[in-house]
Amino acid sequence: MTGVQFGELPFLTENGEVITCAYSPDGKSFAIGLVNGNVSVYTTSNWERILILNHDSNGGRVYRVVYSPQSDQIASCSDTGAVKLWHAGTGECLRVLEADGALCVAYSPQGDRVASAAETVRIWDVTTGECLQTLSGNSEVVICVAYSPQGDQIASGCMDSVVRLWDVESESCSHILLGHGDKVPGLAYSPKGDQLATASMDSTIRLWDVRTGDCRLVLTGHSAPVISVAFSPKGDQLASGAGDMTVRLWDVESGACRQTITGHNHSILAVAYSPKGDQIASGSTDKTVRLQDVSTGGALFFGPSGHSMAAMSISYSPNGDQMVSGSVDQTLRLWSAETGECCQVMDHGELIACVAYSPRGNRIASGGNDKTVRLWDLATGACQRTLIGHGGNVRNIAFSPDGVTVASASEDGTVRLWDTATGSWRRTLCGLGARVDDVVYSPNGERIATSGGDGAIRLWSVENGECHQILIGHIGAAKSIAYSPQGNQLASGSNDTTIRLWNMESEERSFTLTGHSEGVFRVAYSAKGNLLASTSLDKTVRLWDVASGQCLLKKTFQAITTSIAWSTRPDESYLVTGCWDGSVLKWEVVQEGEYCMRLCWGVTNGLLTVTDATMQDVQGLSRLNKELLKQRGAVDEPQDLLHEASKKVATMASVVSELKKSFNGVVQE
């Protein structure tokens, strides 16, 4: 296993819900505040717990832990009201500040003062414990507080959704930041101190200019209250943790969501960057802290870079360098076709059923269950336009060959044509009967083909929008259609388990391809047009010879392959598949006598699973690697496996014995 990289470190398990966490500025230790009133302190060299600080013997929850800038102290506060200062090395309680119900605490950049948040913001002398200043004027309880990196300003977030910026010297409020629609439980200054990020229970994050008090950006994408935010040490990235059980990484300049990290099974209340910026820690009410290695961007075979749910649609860029996938997890992900690295993540906001590149490759369209089509700028990752008009979920989309128009097929029984420059509606194709599942342009751009719930394939004139031909043959819904690159053939895949190839010159059926045992989900032609790939609910991918209709290859997957696309380069024979489990896999199609598919790379959302694997005689594993593998089900030696197996056999024998007693001998051995 030499050279193997792990996308995550072993997660830390606590005996209470995790409310807060923090790295020491020197990166040598890590503190966790718990709902049971304790603070756990770990050394980051091997992630062993070295201290347990009992903040509240009555079990009051620890709302915030923070290190002093010198890393020699830890400050904690709980709902009993006290702020406690601890020696970070020995765990000795150095001082108790009676802060009247403090919900948050923050050190000044010099480390000689701490600010506490309650009904007011108080500033304390660390050495004497004396309250030096009180910042009054909040109309509701203050639940978060932070010093600016320069120490001349304090930000406070309140229960009433208002954020205030305070001048420390004059004790006056310099700016009142309005915009959030609910409580503000988290905020953070950028490393330069020119921006403030605020997290709100309204499920949004806002970035503010602290000099003017203006809101720069509103970051949307979380589907539940956002509790915590943290800037990366460089200040170019922002992490957020929310009640939707995800951590999102945002580009500070553009506001685009670059990555969504999953793994927790309950709300995330805390996020923190390591001082070097190579790790992100997230704490959750599932009683764990998860440590993610972000130095590689998370683009590992096992780790957080894959979709967390089914990859419903996938498409190659026109130049073949990149591909995009859209998922039930509401995100679009851009992948390097060469390496499989996840380059960018964009959030549609609802289940994504379809994605497509524009002919020039500078835009992507996505459609989904919010009944809209969204147009994205690849240079910035920003949504340029949202096309609204459908009365049902959008099932598929297609750009015209000149890129001027995008067509969208919907469950409302219509296809709409949109102007890509203005986003305006141009035409609606009606009379399609049932749900429309797919829409494609002919290569010359003169025709549009549609398919849907009634099994019919309809051919439309782009010039006048009239339907001039209906191809009948399928006895089930036609889920997918595709034109050959030459435009002389059309393939259709149906719930009736068949694929039909139609001659576009005579508009008659050429072949009926049989072999799939369940409904056909997707069909796609290779760049040369000599091969057709199909996916099915039977969990297989098949390759077909277009000239003869012969099945050349059948490959079985563990999960349903929900999307498929060929490389757009005629000199290449690569196929990419998206699966129900969220994985994205790139294959080389090779003919060595018979056809075969060789895996080039793959990305999966799942944690590394090695259940019942043995680590005996494996070289190159560190202690942390072994701990991670054990958490995923591996064992040290085969004897451990035999012991577990014997226990299972004994348990099964006991169950059979009880069944025999219950059913009076009906169950036979």
XYZ file of C-alpha atoms in Angstrom:
669
model
C 0.000 0.000 0.000
C 2.964 2.278 -0.516
C 1.821 5.655 -1.821
C -1.834 5.141 -0.915
C -3.503 8.376 0.175
C -6.409 8.554 2.578
C -8.910 11.370 2.069
C -9.703 11.503 5.772
C -8.162 10.841 9.168
C -9.744 8.653 11.856
C -12.766 10.436 13.301
C -12.766 11.317 16.981
C -15.587 9.818 19.025
C -16.820 11.576 22.176
C -19.355 10.609 24.844
C -21.460 13.688 24.210
C -22.632 15.918 21.371
C -19.898 18.170 19.962
C -20.798 21.864 20.085
C -17.479 23.577 19.404
C -13.890 22.800 18.410
C -10.647 24.674 17.792
C -7.051 24.114 16.694
C -4.293 25.743 18.717
C -2.508 28.467 16.685
C 0.723 26.462 16.762
C -1.163 23.450 15.380
C 0.016 21.097 18.132
C -3.277 20.530 19.935
C -7.010 20.507 19.370
C -9.867 21.205 21.809
C -13.488 20.039 21.712
C -16.384 21.448 23.758
C -19.162 19.018 24.617
C -22.787 19.099 25.645
C -21.901 17.244 28.883
C -19.835 20.155 30.207
C -16.381 18.731 29.386
C -13.579 19.939 27.150
C -11.467 17.228 25.478
C -7.943 18.162 24.385
C -5.998 16.118 21.808
C -2.445 16.225 20.537
C -2.453 16.498 16.739
C 0.744 14.466 16.323
C -1.151 11.208 16.885
C -4.671 12.407 17.765
C -4.617 10.937 21.265
C -6.665 12.589 24.022
C -4.299 14.199 26.539
C -6.657 16.214 28.771
C -10.269 16.316 29.901
C -11.264 19.676 31.385
C -14.412 19.654 33.480
C -15.898 23.079 32.822
C -19.215 22.379 34.493
C -19.664 19.541 36.981
C -23.435 20.065 36.757
C -23.403 19.067 33.098
C -23.923 22.495 31.541
C -23.024 22.479 27.860
C -19.777 24.078 26.676
C -20.721 26.571 23.987
C -17.272 27.729 22.910
C -13.620 26.798 23.260
C -10.847 28.988 21.898
C -7.060 29.097 22.201
C -5.035 32.164 23.089
C -2.819 33.488 20.249
C 0.233 32.106 22.082
C -1.409 28.628 22.323
C -0.682 28.533 26.059
C -4.276 29.032 27.249
C -7.752 27.716 26.473
C -10.879 29.728 27.202
C -14.255 28.007 27.538
C -17.770 29.174 28.361
C -20.940 27.327 29.250
C -24.606 28.000 29.893
C -23.877 28.308 33.622
C -22.469 31.728 32.754
C -18.830 31.373 33.744
C -15.855 31.794 31.432
C -12.903 29.659 32.484
C -9.275 30.121 31.453
C -7.157 26.944 31.424
C -3.455 26.193 31.119
C -3.292 24.435 27.737
C -0.443 22.150 28.815
C -1.455 21.030 32.297
C -5.212 21.571 32.271
C -5.050 23.745 35.404
C -7.903 26.236 35.758
C -6.157 29.629 35.916
C -9.127 31.932 36.337
C -12.932 32.037 36.424
C -14.708 35.074 34.956
C -18.280 35.568 36.152
C -19.700 36.532 32.783
C -23.463 36.276 33.448
C -24.527 33.573 31.005
C -21.783 33.849 28.384
C -22.569 31.977 25.157
C -19.333 32.822 23.377
C -15.782 33.915 24.157
C -12.907 35.273 22.022
C -9.281 36.273 22.682
C -7.876 39.577 21.504
C -5.020 39.283 18.933
C -2.506 40.171 21.666
C -3.961 37.572 24.026
C -4.186 39.963 26.977
C -7.981 40.296 26.840
C -11.025 38.122 26.230
C -14.473 39.190 25.082
C -17.579 37.373 26.319
C -21.054 37.460 24.814
C -24.348 37.483 26.735
C -26.912 40.280 27.024
C -23.917 42.576 26.553
C -20.379 42.150 25.254
C -17.803 42.365 28.049
C -14.046 42.713 27.725
C -11.876 41.165 30.469
C -8.270 41.469 31.546
C -6.779 37.965 31.263
C -4.225 38.529 34.048
C -6.423 40.140 36.703
C -9.867 38.865 35.687
C -11.201 42.434 35.863
C -14.015 43.526 33.533
C -12.534 46.487 31.637
C -15.321 47.417 29.217
C -18.994 46.720 28.515
C -20.437 47.194 25.036
C -24.167 47.826 25.435
C -26.915 48.439 22.926
C -27.949 45.008 21.700
C -31.713 44.528 21.679
C -31.404 40.731 22.086
C -28.967 38.232 23.603
C -25.563 38.092 21.880
C -24.719 34.518 20.844
C -21.401 34.971 19.018
C -18.478 37.374 19.199
C -15.105 37.812 17.476
C -12.124 40.186 17.546
C -10.805 41.601 14.280
C -7.209 40.552 13.475
C -6.073 44.111 14.241
C -7.875 44.108 17.599
C -9.542 47.460 17.046
C -12.994 46.040 16.289
C -15.363 43.446 17.735
C -18.237 41.830 15.854
C -21.289 40.436 17.637
C -24.196 38.367 16.347
C -27.574 38.337 18.057
C -30.756 36.365 18.503
C -32.615 39.096 16.579
C -30.612 38.441 13.354
C -28.635 41.706 13.721
C -24.839 41.880 13.515
C -23.036 44.822 15.118
C -19.497 46.080 14.629
C -17.987 47.806 17.676
C -15.081 50.204 17.903
C -13.086 48.871 20.859
C -11.470 52.151 21.842
C -14.626 54.317 21.839
C -16.986 51.461 22.839
C -19.403 52.700 20.168
C -21.251 50.718 17.501
C -19.781 51.695 14.128
C -22.048 49.583 11.881
C -25.303 47.673 12.180
C -25.449 44.905 9.567
C -28.976 44.029 8.487
C -30.020 41.324 6.042
C -30.283 37.981 7.795
C -33.768 36.678 8.457
C -33.014 34.678 11.596
C -30.524 34.245 14.475
C -26.787 34.631 13.780
C -24.972 31.865 15.735
C -21.592 32.145 14.006
C -19.225 34.730 12.551
C -15.576 35.049 11.572
C -13.187 37.748 10.358
C -11.041 37.149 7.297
C -7.276 36.905 8.042
C -6.749 40.432 6.644
C -9.658 41.764 8.684
C -11.357 43.416 5.725
C -14.294 41.011 5.578
C -16.694 39.415 8.027
C -18.560 36.169 7.378
C -21.808 35.558 9.247
C -23.771 32.311 9.556
C -27.494 32.381 10.094
C -30.398 30.153 11.012
C -31.976 31.427 7.757
C -29.676 28.875 5.995
C -27.471 31.537 4.387
C -24.001 32.981 4.845
C -23.225 36.627 4.220
C -19.883 38.277 3.484
C -19.599 41.895 4.622
C -17.167 44.726 3.973
C -16.261 45.787 7.519
C -15.140 49.250 6.409
C -18.451 50.227 4.793
C -20.819 47.713 6.385
C -22.053 46.654 2.941
C -23.005 43.058 2.160
C -20.718 41.755 -0.613
C -22.156 38.309 -1.182
C -24.972 36.055 0.008
C -23.978 32.386 -0.125
C -26.876 29.984 -0.584
C -26.850 26.212 -0.840
C -27.319 24.803 2.648
C -30.795 23.372 3.175
C -30.830 23.905 6.955
C -29.619 26.516 9.470
C -25.922 27.416 9.165
C -24.262 27.326 12.586
C -20.545 27.875 12.071
C -18.157 29.537 9.612
C -14.370 29.705 9.377
C -11.923 31.335 6.954
C -8.947 29.395 5.625
C -5.562 30.802 6.767
C -5.009 32.295 3.293
C -8.456 33.879 3.338
C -9.408 32.635 -0.125
C -11.802 29.977 1.125
C -14.617 29.807 3.667
C -15.937 26.687 5.389
C -19.471 26.431 6.760
C -21.215 23.785 8.860
C -24.972 23.372 8.992
C -27.929 21.371 10.149
C -28.084 19.601 6.775
C -25.113 17.475 7.939
C -22.719 18.952 5.366
C -19.621 21.112 5.355
C -19.383 23.398 2.352
C -16.241 25.083 1.062
C -16.808 28.418 -0.666
C -14.678 30.601 -2.920
C -14.521 33.940 -1.113
C -14.043 35.995 -4.265
C -16.899 34.599 -6.363
C -19.116 33.045 -3.698
C -19.206 29.737 -5.580
C -19.449 26.499 -3.596
C -16.298 24.540 -4.468
C -16.890 21.402 -2.437
C -19.495 19.715 -0.263
C -18.174 17.341 2.408
C -20.462 14.686 3.811
C -20.025 11.971 6.435
C -21.783 13.172 9.576
C -25.222 11.752 10.310
C -26.482 14.687 12.364
C -26.217 18.489 12.516
C -22.772 20.093 12.263
C -22.268 22.782 14.899
C -18.568 23.592 14.461
C -15.968 23.899 11.695
C -12.301 24.846 12.016
C -9.258 25.039 9.738
C -5.872 23.835 10.898
C -3.255 26.657 11.065
C -1.597 25.363 7.868
C -4.951 25.095 6.117
C -4.410 21.459 5.136
C -7.161 20.054 7.367
C -10.752 20.891 8.218
C -12.331 19.667 11.430
C -16.095 19.442 11.809
C -17.943 18.725 15.053
C -21.442 17.320 15.167
C -24.274 16.318 17.430
C -23.569 12.760 16.227
C -20.820 12.854 18.931
C -17.931 12.824 16.461
C -15.316 15.174 15.054
C -14.315 14.363 11.486
C -10.911 15.429 10.170
C -10.649 15.933 6.425
C -7.405 16.314 4.496
C -7.983 19.217 2.101
C -4.381 19.656 0.946
C -5.224 17.629 -2.171
C -8.657 19.165 -2.642
C -10.261 15.929 -1.522
C -9.926 14.410 -5.018
C -9.132 10.881 -3.900
C -10.791 7.616 -4.890
C -12.251 7.269 -1.402
C -13.273 10.500 0.294
C -15.541 13.509 0.163
C -15.076 14.509 -3.484
C -17.802 12.280 -4.935
C -21.525 12.874 -5.025
C -23.329 11.899 -1.835
C -26.311 10.625 -3.841
C -27.082 9.307 -7.339
C -25.246 10.902 -10.289
C -28.268 11.292 -12.575
C -26.606 12.937 -15.567
C -23.112 13.254 -16.979
C -21.611 15.003 -20.005
C -18.204 15.503 -21.636
C -17.035 19.002 -22.538
C -16.736 19.678 -26.305
C -12.919 19.570 -26.188
C -12.893 16.373 -24.097
C -10.758 17.817 -21.290
C -13.507 17.965 -18.714
C -16.822 16.453 -17.721
C -19.747 17.553 -15.584
C -22.104 15.458 -13.474
C -25.403 16.386 -11.844
C -26.809 14.605 -8.824
C -29.728 14.025 -6.508
C -27.488 15.733 -3.891
C -28.328 19.014 -5.738
C -24.748 19.680 -6.901
C -22.982 19.871 -10.246
C -19.384 18.700 -10.181
C -16.709 19.399 -12.782
C -14.072 16.705 -13.247
C -10.715 16.604 -14.974
C -11.116 13.959 -17.666
C -7.439 13.051 -17.307
C -7.083 12.678 -13.538
C -10.602 12.570 -12.088
C -9.873 15.580 -9.899
C -12.987 17.468 -8.833
C -12.302 20.982 -10.143
C -15.463 22.789 -9.121
C -18.786 22.308 -7.321
C -21.930 24.322 -8.053
C -25.220 24.106 -6.189
C -28.485 23.985 -8.130
C -30.575 23.999 -4.957
C -32.726 20.978 -5.831
C -32.381 17.487 -7.281
C -30.549 17.680 -10.625
C -31.883 15.408 -13.373
C -29.855 16.687 -16.337
C -26.700 18.592 -17.300
C -25.267 19.694 -20.642
C -22.319 21.685 -22.002
C -22.806 24.511 -24.476
C -21.134 23.896 -27.874
C -18.321 26.340 -27.038
C -17.800 24.701 -23.639
C -17.976 27.968 -21.700
C -21.383 27.287 -20.162
C -23.262 24.472 -18.484
C -27.016 24.049 -18.224
C -28.677 22.126 -15.400
C -32.304 21.186 -14.865
C -34.105 19.560 -11.986
C -36.937 19.267 -9.546
C -37.252 22.999 -8.915
C -38.859 23.163 -12.416
C -36.099 25.494 -13.641
C -33.144 25.455 -16.011
C -29.997 27.186 -14.772
C -27.170 28.481 -16.956
C -23.701 28.512 -15.332
C -20.555 30.419 -16.280
C -17.648 27.968 -16.109
C -15.054 30.718 -15.642
C -16.604 31.939 -12.374
C -18.873 29.064 -11.320
C -21.710 31.573 -10.986
C -25.302 31.016 -12.081
C -25.901 33.514 -14.900
C -29.567 32.882 -15.548
C -32.475 30.921 -14.110
C -35.090 29.997 -16.736
C -38.561 29.798 -15.203
C -41.734 28.637 -16.945
C -42.203 24.899 -16.649
C -45.030 23.577 -14.514
C -43.277 20.286 -13.747
C -39.818 18.905 -13.022
C -37.264 19.318 -15.808
C -36.191 15.885 -17.110
C -33.634 16.754 -19.777
C -31.977 19.614 -21.645
C -30.084 20.119 -24.902
C -28.199 23.027 -26.500
C -28.705 23.758 -30.174
C -25.526 23.135 -32.213
C -24.971 26.910 -32.562
C -25.472 27.453 -28.809
C -28.125 30.134 -29.353
C -30.983 28.063 -27.910
C -31.387 25.557 -25.100
C -34.319 23.138 -25.103
C -35.821 21.704 -21.908
C -38.121 18.682 -21.532
C -40.475 18.571 -18.583
C -42.937 16.401 -16.713
C -45.530 19.067 -17.559
C -45.746 17.513 -21.057
C -43.981 20.330 -22.902
C -40.613 21.227 -24.380
C -39.559 24.853 -24.055
C -36.967 26.641 -26.187
C -34.990 29.422 -24.501
C -32.671 32.160 -25.751
C -29.317 31.506 -24.032
C -28.194 35.149 -24.325
C -31.224 36.733 -22.672
C -32.876 33.795 -20.898
C -36.167 34.645 -22.567
C -38.716 32.054 -23.713
C -38.853 31.580 -27.504
C -41.258 28.709 -28.202
C -43.151 25.848 -26.563
C -43.603 22.473 -28.241
C -47.001 21.119 -27.193
C -49.152 18.094 -27.896
C -46.642 15.595 -26.563
C -49.229 13.862 -24.420
C -47.622 12.447 -21.312
C -44.433 13.401 -19.486
C -41.482 14.352 -21.736
C -38.340 12.458 -20.693
C -35.751 13.509 -23.267
C -34.987 16.086 -25.926
C -32.114 16.216 -28.448
C -31.100 18.367 -31.420
C -30.035 16.804 -34.701
C -26.343 17.514 -35.508
C -27.329 19.991 -38.240
C -29.675 21.816 -35.863
C -32.712 21.526 -38.156
C -34.661 19.030 -36.065
C -35.557 18.347 -32.466
C -36.430 14.835 -31.284
C -38.461 14.218 -28.128
C -39.480 11.114 -26.187
C -41.620 10.443 -23.160
C -44.190 8.532 -21.225
C -46.307 7.426 -24.204
C -43.348 5.641 -25.837
C -43.535 7.704 -29.036
C -40.566 9.519 -30.619
C -41.567 12.853 -32.136
C -39.531 14.776 -34.707
C -40.003 18.554 -34.823
C -38.999 21.296 -37.214
C -36.810 23.885 -35.497
C -37.844 26.507 -38.041
C -41.603 26.427 -37.428
C -41.989 24.282 -34.286
C -44.289 21.765 -36.018
C -44.205 18.017 -35.409
C -43.735 16.348 -38.830
C -43.191 12.714 -37.814
C -44.070 10.344 -34.944
C -42.083 7.110 -34.629
C -44.145 4.339 -33.027
C -42.779 1.042 -31.746
C -42.029 1.074 -28.035
C -44.674 -0.331 -25.703
C -43.254 1.455 -22.651
C -42.018 4.945 -21.864
C -39.094 6.043 -24.061
C -36.668 7.279 -21.416
C -33.689 8.269 -23.575
C -32.895 9.210 -27.181
C -29.691 10.117 -29.008
C -28.717 11.170 -32.535
C -25.688 9.553 -34.135
C -22.853 12.054 -34.815
C -23.627 11.852 -38.534
C -27.320 12.495 -37.909
C -28.450 9.558 -40.070
C -29.641 7.464 -37.134
C -31.561 7.922 -33.893
C -31.419 5.534 -30.930
C -34.197 5.246 -28.333
C -34.176 3.315 -25.050
C -37.382 2.305 -23.329
C -38.956 0.860 -20.208
C -39.952 -2.073 -22.432
C -36.268 -3.216 -22.069
C -35.482 -2.634 -25.773
C -33.401 -0.164 -27.749
C -34.568 0.820 -31.211
C -32.368 2.260 -33.959
C -34.244 4.465 -36.434
C -33.070 5.398 -39.935
C -33.484 9.168 -40.182
C -33.544 9.155 -43.979
C -36.453 6.744 -44.251
C -37.680 7.390 -40.678
C -38.125 3.653 -40.224
C -36.772 1.236 -37.645
C -33.415 -0.338 -38.549
C -32.853 -2.621 -35.539
C -34.440 -3.600 -32.265
C -31.693 -4.350 -29.737
C -32.662 -6.833 -27.032
C -30.706 -8.123 -24.058
C -31.459 -5.884 -21.108
C -33.763 -7.561 -18.587
C -35.202 -4.305 -17.205
C -35.954 -0.807 -18.468
C -33.286 1.058 -20.454
C -32.240 4.245 -18.702
C -29.719 5.947 -21.051
C -28.322 5.537 -24.573
C -25.267 7.304 -26.031
C -23.294 7.116 -29.306
C -19.510 7.053 -29.428
C -17.775 10.027 -31.115
C -17.237 8.008 -34.305
C -20.817 6.752 -34.242
C -19.921 3.072 -34.646
C -20.766 2.069 -31.048
C -23.791 2.647 -28.848
C -23.689 2.386 -25.048
C -26.787 1.707 -22.967
C -27.550 1.564 -19.253
C -30.433 -0.216 -17.591
C -32.214 -0.775 -14.319
C -30.765 -4.312 -14.525
C -27.442 -2.776 -13.336
C -25.623 -3.480 -16.590
C -23.932 -1.399 -19.251
C -23.991 -2.823 -22.769
C -22.030 -1.874 -25.884
C -23.654 -2.430 -29.271
C -22.352 -2.483 -32.824
C -24.496 0.045 -34.656
C -24.013 -1.514 -38.099
C -25.090 -5.036 -37.111
C -27.079 -4.503 -33.909
C -24.865 -7.068 -32.153
C -24.153 -6.761 -28.409
C -20.367 -6.542 -28.074
C -20.035 -6.235 -24.297
C -22.080 -6.614 -21.130
C -20.676 -5.222 -17.865
C -22.481 -5.643 -14.543
C -22.248 -2.986 -11.817
C -23.086 -3.173 -8.107
C -25.460 -0.216 -8.453
C -27.702 1.055 -11.234
C -25.777 3.126 -13.775
C -27.915 6.243 -14.024
C -25.869 8.210 -16.576
C -23.335 7.583 -19.315
C -21.319 9.643 -21.822
C -18.612 9.075 -24.416
C -15.517 11.199 -24.858
C -16.165 13.824 -27.538
C -12.788 13.230 -29.216
C -13.050 10.878 -32.236
C -9.497 9.588 -31.643
C -10.394 8.435 -28.111
C -12.560 5.612 -26.856
C -13.381 6.603 -23.284
C -16.683 6.138 -21.521
C -17.732 7.749 -18.242
C -20.495 6.367 -16.035
C -22.425 7.852 -13.126
C -24.074 5.484 -10.657
C -26.936 5.369 -8.183
C -24.398 5.236 -5.329
C -22.965 8.622 -6.413
C -19.777 7.259 -7.970
C -18.302 8.627 -11.208
C -16.071 6.211 -13.158
C -14.008 6.668 -16.330
C -13.385 3.626 -18.560
C -11.252 2.944 -21.610
C -13.101 0.794 -24.156
C -10.553 -1.608 -25.626
C -10.895 -4.214 -28.354
C -8.544 -7.146 -27.807
C -10.340 -9.741 -29.854
C -13.398 -9.062 -27.699
C -14.369 -5.687 -26.270
C -13.609 -4.862 -22.630
C -13.829 -1.844 -20.322
C -10.730 -0.893 -18.300
C -11.132 1.434 -15.347
C -9.015 4.616 -15.693
C -10.140 6.314 -12.481
C -13.098 6.451 -10.175
C -14.451 8.739 -7.491
C -16.968 7.638 -4.910
C -18.765 9.517 -2.181
C -18.473 6.668 0.316
C -16.077 6.224 3.182
C -13.351 3.652 2.674
C -14.995 0.272 3.305
C -12.762 -2.674 4.097
C -15.107 -4.772 6.233
C -13.478 -8.049 7.306
C -10.208 -7.263 5.472
C -6.989 -8.167 7.286
C -4.042 -5.779 7.726
C -1.563 -8.545 8.487
C 1.751 -8.120 6.560
C 0.560 -4.879 4.896
C 3.509 -2.500 4.611
C 3.554 1.292 4.825
C 0.549 1.878 7.091
C 0.952 4.490 9.811
C -0.803 4.184 13.167
C -3.435 6.661 11.968
C -3.933 4.681 8.742
C -4.515 1.528 10.777
C -6.957 3.284 13.083
C -8.934 4.553 10.097
C -9.015 1.078 8.529
C -10.229 -0.425 11.813
C -13.021 2.154 11.978
C -14.042 0.953 8.511
C -14.147 -2.715 9.558
C -10.630 -4.091 8.977
C -8.942 -6.435 11.460
C -5.308 -6.856 12.512
C -5.001 -10.599 11.957
C -7.024 -13.435 10.407
C -7.603 -14.864 13.905
C -9.714 -11.778 14.669
C -11.801 -12.533 11.599
C -12.229 -16.180 12.632
C -13.247 -15.100 16.113
C -15.912 -12.750 14.735
C -17.126 -15.446 12.340
C -17.421 -17.993 15.156
C -19.450 -15.519 17.185
C -21.804 -15.007 14.239
C -22.188 -18.783 13.786
C -22.937 -19.203 17.510
C -25.501 -16.406 17.336
C -27.163 -17.952 14.276
C -27.295 -21.367 15.958
C -29.027 -19.753 18.935
C -31.561 -18.055 16.639
C -32.344 -21.348 14.857
C -32.788 -23.077 18.219
C -35.274 -20.445 19.358
C -37.159 -20.690 16.051
C -37.468 -24.437 16.497
C -38.947 -23.956 19.921
C -41.354 -21.268 18.705
C -42.651 -23.263 15.739
C -42.657 -26.688 17.452
C -40.205 -28.310 15.116
C -41.545 -26.870 11.853
C -38.124 -25.349 11.154
C -35.809 -28.196 10.133
C -32.027 -28.155 10.259
